[in-house]
Amino acid sequence: MKKGLLIALLTPFIGFAQQPELIPAPQKMEATGKSFVWKQGMSFYCPPAFENTPCKLTIWGLVHIYKSANAKKANVVVTALPKPRGYHSEYYKLSITPKQIRIAAYTDTGVFRACMTLLQMLPADYVQTKQTGFPLPCVNIEDRPAFNYRGLHLDVCRHFFPVSFIKRYIDDMALFKYNVFHWHLTEDQGWRIEIKKYPKLTEVGAWRNGSQKGRYAEHRFDSLRYGGFYTQEEVKEIVEYARQRYITVIPEIEMPGHSLAALAAYPQLSCTGGPFEVAKGWGVFDDVYCAGNDTTLNFLKDVLSEVLTLFPSKYIHIGGDECPKTRWKICPKCQNRMKLEGLKDEHELQSWFVQHIEKWLNEKGRSIIGWDEILEGGLAPNATVMSWRGTAGGEEAAKQGHNVIMTPGKPCYFDHYQSKDSTEPIAIGGYNPLQAVYDYSPVPTSLGDLSTHVLGAQGNVWTEYMETEGHVEYMVWPRAAALAEALWTGTGRDYQKFLKNLPSTMKQLETRGVNHARHFSKKP
Ligand code: ACM
Ligand code: ZN
């Protein structure tokens, strides 16, 4: 008998150092060659330090185990590590021996990240089939993220997606250890969050009517009233749902541009007084909030007051991108503001506007994030910059001592094509394949010691061309898995191993009914 065949026959009995297929790959992982037999009805011990959060292992009905008071005998044991100076809240150790699964962490967040690793080690259809008696490879994993900001964004304005979808999106993010959901809630084409003081924002601003001309004539919602919004109760539900998955939700309330839906509802907030319609096509529109009108600023503060009660996040995203100055240049109120404040041009007027809102939010204990246009005319003193027009804005902001989140169009925009296949569904143009996302390193080499200002990066999902849930998921996965590994694993990652691990992690999405692209499984 050939030696190879003998080994193959004996392998099930002697055990083998099988590497679990994990994305993002852990910082350190060794397989011992043994296995732990997973059974229903296992016992679980969690120390008091971690008890007051929902049991992470029961998320998605994952584990049907009961609590046990006895740490020594339990099948799954969680340990709270003493916190040294400079500890990382997401750090965890996961050790699986033939007798026990052990998770050790400093915080609840670390325990949760460990549980997501464990979840990826179970059969993809485990939750559905509740199978029992299967082996888990014994491993010693020690893990923590390379970057502290690992974001995924969703534009719910160009197309609207219901609460059920947002929750699924958050589940998907959790599985890949994302920690920030950037929720783009207001736009020219729709205002999507209930604001009690201004009911017309959603009565009028959440809906668009009539036919769409030109390039978008085939739009499915032609001639229909299209839209939707989230009630404040639904927003709270989503924020809590994300919190339980150790994901922070950062809302984006766009200003001063991309505000046509709000102006359709309240035209007095504009320079001209309107009237306006909620935008039916895509693009950038000249009608924006009037920067010279105190009523407009008070409106925004009222809106933000309600937003602050719903979102506990440190950061509030105030947009700031793509704001044409066309109206401001001829608006007597805007020109008067410039004169009074000694502003030399309309870029400085935008900077004044953003700084005014920043100061107000800072007084409420929050910080702003803005797109990189907020550099123009002078950066608000405490702002974090989201660099989307390449990385130059981020580099400049870091040089000015500001924190930065990198989202350069290539490779962080998941609305670009991921394949050159002619059968690819319509996308916004541009080519951003899986490997380009995987290879992304958010810290520009030019930054040197300033690199600590780069908090991390984010995948952006603008939905002009994504009408359905399945299409959003197709554009997001697996590219968001590639970005997750770039941000969590960092320098030690390996694209070939990632490709090998993709099919089983994508299967985890499939079994929950989540769609994904499949280009990675084709030979080039
Ligand atoms: C953006 O893509 N306009 C931030
Ligand atoms: Zn004006």
XYZ file of C-alpha atoms and ligand atoms in Angstrom:
529
model
C 0.000 0.000 0.000
C 1.265 3.448 -0.884
C 2.266 5.607 2.090
C -0.038 8.462 1.046
C -3.045 6.177 0.912
C -2.241 4.716 4.318
C -2.082 8.197 5.815
C -5.352 9.104 4.132
C -7.065 6.023 5.575
C -5.697 6.534 9.066
C -6.219 10.281 9.253
C -9.738 10.118 10.742
C -8.362 8.024 13.595
C -5.071 9.724 14.335
C -6.415 13.261 13.936
C -4.816 15.970 11.813
C -3.916 19.601 12.205
C -6.891 20.944 10.319
C -6.946 24.725 10.071
C -10.388 26.221 10.514
C -11.472 28.445 7.602
C -11.774 31.839 9.234
C -12.287 35.335 7.814
C -10.796 37.592 9.035
C -7.801 35.349 9.714
C -6.756 35.531 13.371
C -3.453 37.148 14.314
C -2.167 33.850 15.743
C -3.607 30.392 15.296
C -2.176 26.945 15.843
C -4.071 23.746 15.313
C -3.085 20.919 17.621
C -4.388 18.088 15.476
C -6.976 16.971 17.996
C -10.681 17.575 17.994
C -13.510 18.530 20.314
C -16.850 16.844 19.767
C -19.654 19.407 19.672
C -22.907 18.180 21.157
C -26.273 19.626 22.001
C -26.925 20.340 25.662
C -23.379 21.390 26.500
C -22.827 23.417 29.641
C -21.597 26.974 29.696
C -19.925 29.148 32.281
C -19.696 32.927 32.052
C -18.189 34.951 34.932
C -20.212 37.704 36.618
C -18.130 40.395 34.837
C -19.713 39.396 31.533
C -23.138 38.290 32.695
C -25.143 41.431 32.189
C -24.966 41.362 28.422
C -27.039 38.972 26.343
C -25.385 35.609 25.978
C -23.375 36.034 22.818
C -23.532 32.385 21.986
C -27.294 32.379 21.668
C -27.288 34.953 18.888
C -28.821 33.389 15.782
C -29.926 30.475 17.978
C -26.348 29.329 17.685
C -25.914 27.359 20.854
C -28.576 25.555 22.801
C -26.539 25.124 25.887
C -27.434 25.903 29.424
C -25.564 27.852 32.021
C -23.541 26.047 34.610
C -22.145 27.500 37.787
C -19.088 25.301 37.630
C -16.235 26.718 35.558
C -14.146 23.548 35.823
C -16.731 21.174 34.446
C -18.487 23.372 31.888
C -17.948 22.513 28.216
C -17.568 26.169 27.280
C -15.832 28.462 29.759
C -15.464 32.210 29.499
C -12.781 33.931 31.587
C -12.485 37.641 32.351
C -8.816 38.614 32.044
C -7.416 41.235 34.421
C -7.039 44.472 32.486
C -3.453 45.635 32.018
C -2.669 49.200 31.015
C -3.340 49.682 27.311
C -5.407 46.517 26.947
C -7.427 46.112 23.741
C -11.156 45.718 24.295
C -11.532 43.443 21.256
C -8.688 41.102 22.201
C -9.588 37.467 22.841
C -8.078 34.057 23.255
C -9.904 30.966 22.062
C -8.501 27.599 23.078
C -10.201 24.397 22.090
C -9.003 21.167 23.670
C -10.682 17.762 23.361
C -12.347 18.494 26.729
C -13.215 22.157 26.722
C -13.721 25.343 24.723
C -12.149 28.302 26.525
C -12.663 31.956 25.714
C -10.675 34.620 27.541
C -11.116 38.357 27.043
C -10.887 41.688 28.823
C -14.364 42.820 27.830
C -17.702 41.672 26.519
C -16.650 42.871 23.095
C -13.722 40.462 23.093
C -16.013 37.604 24.129
C -18.326 38.435 21.248
C -15.518 38.546 18.678
C -14.386 35.116 19.951
C -17.911 33.809 19.518
C -17.932 34.955 15.901
C -14.723 32.996 15.360
C -16.357 29.974 16.943
C -19.460 30.419 14.807
C -17.330 30.320 11.645
C -15.882 27.006 12.841
C -19.287 25.320 13.055
C -20.942 23.748 10.010
C -22.543 26.559 7.990
C -26.007 25.049 8.349
C -25.616 24.332 12.045
C -28.280 26.789 13.139
C -30.815 25.286 10.713
C -29.976 21.620 11.189
C -29.066 21.655 14.925
C -26.715 18.803 14.140
C -24.687 17.306 16.915
C -21.650 15.106 17.417
C -19.394 16.768 14.844
C -15.700 17.444 15.500
C -14.241 20.923 15.908
C -10.504 21.172 15.287
C -8.583 21.930 18.476
C -6.862 25.296 18.160
C -5.151 27.994 20.162
C -6.109 31.382 18.824
C -4.936 34.749 20.053
C -6.463 37.663 18.255
C -7.082 41.400 18.095
C -7.768 43.846 15.268
C -5.150 45.813 13.367
C -7.551 48.796 13.078
C -10.110 50.072 15.565
C -12.518 51.511 12.994
C -13.828 48.814 10.667
C -16.889 50.241 8.992
C -19.513 49.323 6.476
C -21.880 51.951 5.127
C -25.322 51.722 3.559
C -27.200 54.350 1.549
C -30.885 53.765 2.293
C -31.905 56.933 0.438
C -31.329 56.201 -3.246
C -33.120 52.963 -2.525
C -34.920 52.155 0.680
C -34.428 48.931 2.644
C -36.660 47.722 5.469
C -35.726 47.088 9.097
C -35.519 43.324 8.481
C -32.817 43.891 5.874
C -30.849 46.312 8.040
C -30.784 43.697 10.789
C -29.536 41.039 8.400
C -26.853 43.433 7.153
C -25.763 43.983 10.762
C -25.650 40.218 11.359
C -23.440 39.821 8.296
C -21.151 42.589 9.518
C -20.872 40.974 12.956
C -19.841 37.649 11.453
C -16.834 39.370 9.846
C -16.001 41.419 12.959
C -17.012 44.832 11.620
C -17.636 47.314 14.417
C -19.254 50.364 12.782
C -22.401 50.651 10.685
C -22.509 54.035 8.911
C -26.179 54.623 8.158
C -26.662 57.204 5.372
C -30.129 58.485 6.243
C -30.746 61.732 4.339
C -30.278 62.603 0.698
C -31.661 64.503 -2.295
C -33.716 61.417 -3.183
C -35.217 60.714 0.215
C -35.282 61.615 3.917
C -35.455 58.348 5.838
C -35.644 59.104 9.552
C -38.724 60.265 11.449
C -38.198 63.667 13.096
C -41.143 64.471 15.347
C -40.749 68.258 15.238
C -40.753 68.291 11.420
C -43.296 65.694 10.224
C -43.118 66.829 6.589
C -39.563 65.471 6.377
C -41.085 62.035 6.112
C -44.606 62.919 4.887
C -43.104 64.725 1.890
C -39.336 64.128 1.941
C -39.427 60.336 2.132
C -41.244 59.905 -1.198
C -40.453 60.553 -4.833
C -42.969 60.572 -7.669
C -43.196 60.484 -11.406
C -41.124 59.146 -14.228
C -37.379 59.192 -14.388
C -35.904 60.357 -17.654
C -32.842 59.558 -19.715
C -30.278 57.107 -18.517
C -32.558 55.913 -15.726
C -35.726 55.544 -17.793
C -35.850 51.840 -17.115
C -35.868 52.370 -13.448
C -38.321 49.908 -11.941
C -40.050 52.513 -9.859
C -40.837 54.712 -12.841
C -44.162 56.474 -12.448
C -44.615 55.158 -8.958
C -44.436 56.808 -5.608
C -41.251 55.348 -4.225
C -39.814 55.664 -0.770
C -40.075 54.811 2.903
C -38.636 55.814 6.250
C -37.755 54.482 9.687
C -39.843 55.499 12.685
C -37.936 56.520 15.791
C -39.013 53.238 17.409
C -37.497 51.322 14.491
C -34.298 53.339 14.705
C -34.006 52.509 18.410
C -34.622 48.847 17.618
C -31.797 48.823 15.065
C -29.359 50.688 17.304
C -30.051 48.155 20.081
C -29.795 45.224 17.663
C -26.388 46.483 16.548
C -25.281 47.118 20.133
C -25.966 43.503 20.994
C -23.606 42.580 18.170
C -20.942 45.047 19.350
C -21.483 47.334 16.380
C -21.854 51.092 16.762
C -24.328 52.808 14.460
C -23.165 56.200 13.198
C -25.993 58.169 11.576
C -25.296 60.519 8.697
C -27.439 63.635 8.451
C -26.216 65.382 5.301
C -25.543 69.118 5.220
C -25.304 71.590 3.604
C -25.633 69.716 0.273
C -27.545 66.582 -0.738
C -30.555 68.117 1.008
C -33.231 68.382 -1.667
C -35.651 65.999 0.070
C -35.624 68.216 3.172
C -36.047 71.316 1.010
C -39.021 69.732 -0.770
C -40.616 69.444 2.672
C -39.476 72.833 4.016
C -38.510 75.104 1.073
C -37.941 78.062 3.409
C -34.649 76.415 4.443
C -33.204 77.044 0.948
C -31.704 80.175 -0.611
C -34.497 80.702 -3.171
C -37.580 79.528 -1.285
C -38.343 76.820 -3.836
C -40.644 75.068 -4.587
C -38.758 71.772 -4.876
C -39.411 68.122 -5.527
C -37.627 65.162 -3.958
C -34.994 64.278 -6.578
C -36.006 61.552 -9.031
C -32.660 61.119 -10.752
C -29.138 60.764 -9.403
C -26.447 63.394 -9.211
C -25.517 66.586 -7.397
C -28.083 69.389 -7.108
C -27.618 73.150 -6.823
C -30.339 73.709 -4.223
C -28.825 73.230 -0.779
C -29.470 74.539 2.741
C -29.116 78.339 2.952
C -26.036 79.116 5.037
C -27.171 82.672 5.701
C -30.486 81.790 7.297
C -30.609 81.256 11.079
C -33.893 79.348 10.653
C -31.974 76.720 8.665
C -29.312 76.327 11.339
C -31.960 76.099 14.058
C -33.809 73.474 12.022
C -30.645 71.383 11.764
C -29.995 71.672 15.492
C -33.587 70.600 16.198
C -33.145 67.609 13.878
C -29.825 66.711 15.491
C -31.356 67.037 18.975
C -33.745 64.214 18.104
C -30.971 62.251 16.382
C -28.843 62.451 19.545
C -31.607 60.886 21.616
C -31.662 57.896 19.236
C -27.955 57.330 18.605
C -25.527 57.061 21.537
C -22.488 57.038 19.188
C -19.572 59.343 19.933
C -19.584 60.375 16.262
C -22.306 62.007 14.208
C -21.616 62.176 10.462
C -22.683 65.537 9.052
C -21.910 64.819 5.386
C -20.336 67.944 3.880
C -19.629 66.471 0.435
C -20.600 67.759 -3.003
C -22.177 71.067 -2.008
C -22.389 73.366 -5.049
C -21.959 77.037 -4.187
C -24.161 78.219 -7.081
C -27.051 79.462 -4.947
C -24.879 80.840 -2.131
C -23.027 83.068 -4.624
C -26.187 85.015 -5.430
C -28.141 84.628 -2.192
C -28.355 87.929 -0.237
C -28.557 86.054 3.094
C -25.498 83.928 2.358
C -23.546 86.942 1.081
C -24.542 88.894 4.180
C -23.308 86.087 6.414
C -19.975 86.111 4.589
C -19.641 89.858 5.116
C -20.583 89.708 8.801
C -18.244 86.796 9.527
C -15.375 88.117 7.362
C -15.401 85.047 5.075
C -13.497 85.449 1.824
C -15.381 82.961 -0.325
C -18.163 80.372 -0.326
C -15.765 77.591 0.716
C -15.115 79.543 3.883
C -18.879 79.906 4.246
C -19.234 76.120 4.121
C -16.428 75.813 6.663
C -18.211 78.341 8.902
C -21.433 76.327 8.573
C -19.743 73.035 9.496
C -17.857 74.632 12.384
C -21.087 76.136 13.721
C -22.697 72.683 13.778
C -19.535 71.070 15.148
C -19.405 73.503 18.068
C -23.020 72.764 18.910
C -22.451 68.983 18.731
C -19.229 69.212 20.749
C -21.163 71.020 23.482
C -23.472 68.009 23.552
C -20.472 65.704 24.001
C -20.378 64.417 20.418
C -17.804 64.672 17.624
C -18.331 65.131 13.923
C -17.199 63.103 10.958
C -17.382 64.790 7.561
C -16.458 63.838 3.984
C -13.141 65.287 2.869
C -14.702 68.431 1.354
C -14.871 69.761 4.916
C -11.148 70.521 4.517
C -12.004 73.226 1.978
C -12.188 76.665 3.551
C -10.666 75.363 6.807
C -11.232 72.218 8.857
C -13.497 72.326 11.908
C -11.251 72.071 14.987
C -12.241 68.597 16.231
C -13.520 66.968 13.055
C -12.629 63.487 11.844
C -12.288 63.352 8.068
C -13.656 60.582 5.901
C -11.397 60.562 2.861
C -13.366 59.455 -0.200
C -11.860 61.364 -3.145
C -8.705 59.297 -2.933
C -6.459 59.559 0.103
C -5.076 63.108 -0.271
C -7.795 64.572 1.953
C -7.045 62.028 4.642
C -3.309 62.687 4.437
C -3.833 66.440 4.684
C -6.203 66.065 7.639
C -3.699 63.818 9.472
C -0.960 66.394 8.820
C -3.245 68.958 10.456
C -3.498 66.651 13.479
C -6.985 65.289 12.754
C -8.193 61.737 12.807
C -9.057 60.084 9.529
C -11.188 57.244 8.218
C -10.143 56.043 4.788
C -12.831 55.313 2.191
C -11.132 56.046 -1.149
C -13.441 55.201 -4.079
C -10.953 52.575 -5.181
C -11.020 50.183 -3.442
C -13.575 51.123 -0.758
C -16.650 51.795 -2.924
C -18.616 48.614 -3.443
C -20.923 50.209 -6.032
C -18.240 49.783 -8.720
C -18.102 46.681 -10.912
C -16.316 43.706 -9.393
C -15.933 41.828 -12.663
C -15.523 42.673 -16.342
C -17.987 39.946 -17.260
C -20.547 41.277 -19.754
C -23.362 39.617 -17.792
C -22.607 41.692 -14.692
C -25.678 43.583 -13.412
C -25.563 47.339 -13.986
C -23.297 49.242 -11.600
C -22.113 52.821 -11.306
C -19.036 52.265 -13.500
C -15.438 51.833 -12.465
C -13.783 48.520 -11.698
C -13.028 47.438 -8.153
C -12.304 43.709 -7.986
C -12.021 41.559 -4.877
C -8.235 41.456 -4.749
C -7.921 45.256 -4.962
C -10.123 45.464 -1.856
C -8.135 42.734 -0.124
C -4.802 44.405 -0.828
C -5.907 47.752 0.582
C -3.802 49.189 3.342
C -5.424 52.299 4.848
C -2.226 53.970 6.077
C -0.471 55.975 3.346
C 3.304 55.461 3.638
C 3.809 59.231 3.490
C 2.278 59.657 6.934
C 5.101 58.208 9.041
C 4.467 58.935 12.717
C 1.148 60.545 11.836
C -0.217 57.133 10.855
C -1.846 56.841 14.300
C -4.403 59.374 13.035
C -5.744 56.756 10.626
C -8.465 55.059 12.666
C -9.273 52.543 9.953
C -11.358 52.285 6.827
C -14.860 51.646 5.586
C -16.653 50.056 2.658
C -19.266 52.369 1.123
C -22.444 51.095 -0.470
C -24.240 53.749 -2.515
C -27.445 52.277 -3.867
C -28.339 54.248 -6.997
C -28.117 51.004 -8.982
C -29.114 48.583 -6.252
C -32.876 48.276 -6.098
C -33.161 44.994 -4.275
C -31.775 43.446 -1.121
C -30.194 40.632 -3.107
C -28.412 43.124 -5.340
C -26.982 45.030 -2.372
C -25.678 41.759 -0.937
C -24.238 40.758 -4.321
C -22.235 43.995 -4.419
C -21.141 43.777 -0.777
C -20.092 40.121 -0.423
C -17.420 38.923 -0.647
C -15.738 42.336 -1.079
C -16.687 43.318 2.468
C -15.112 40.065 3.697
C -11.881 41.101 1.937
C -11.949 44.529 3.586
C -12.736 42.940 6.948
C -9.551 40.880 6.703
C -7.486 43.886 5.535
C -8.675 45.837 8.592
C -8.715 43.128 11.242
C -5.789 40.893 10.257
C -3.676 43.675 8.756
C -0.134 42.925 7.637
C -0.077 39.144 8.181
C -2.816 38.393 5.683
C -2.492 36.108 2.672
C -4.799 36.380 -0.344
C -4.453 32.748 -1.401
C -5.457 31.558 2.068
C -8.322 34.043 2.056
C -9.568 32.615 -1.250
C -9.366 29.125 0.199
C -11.385 30.202 3.244
C -14.020 32.103 1.248
C -16.346 29.274 0.136
C -17.086 28.079 3.679
C -17.600 31.605 5.044
C -19.828 32.528 2.105
C -21.795 29.362 2.840
C -22.448 30.806 6.286
C -24.139 33.756 4.562
C -26.013 31.508 2.132
C -27.604 29.458 4.869
C -29.137 32.651 6.250
C -30.461 33.514 2.780
C -27.820 36.185 2.069
C -26.737 36.624 -1.533
C -23.133 37.121 -2.634
C -21.064 37.355 -5.808
C -19.223 34.236 -6.947
C -16.394 35.502 -9.134
C -13.820 34.174 -6.705
C -14.739 30.588 -7.502
C -14.100 31.031 -11.248
C -10.732 30.311 -12.795
C -9.321 33.542 -14.274
C -19.570 60.631 -1.678
O -19.382 59.568 -2.276
N -20.200 61.640 -2.276
C -19.121 60.827 -0.319
Zn -28.543 81.362 1.074
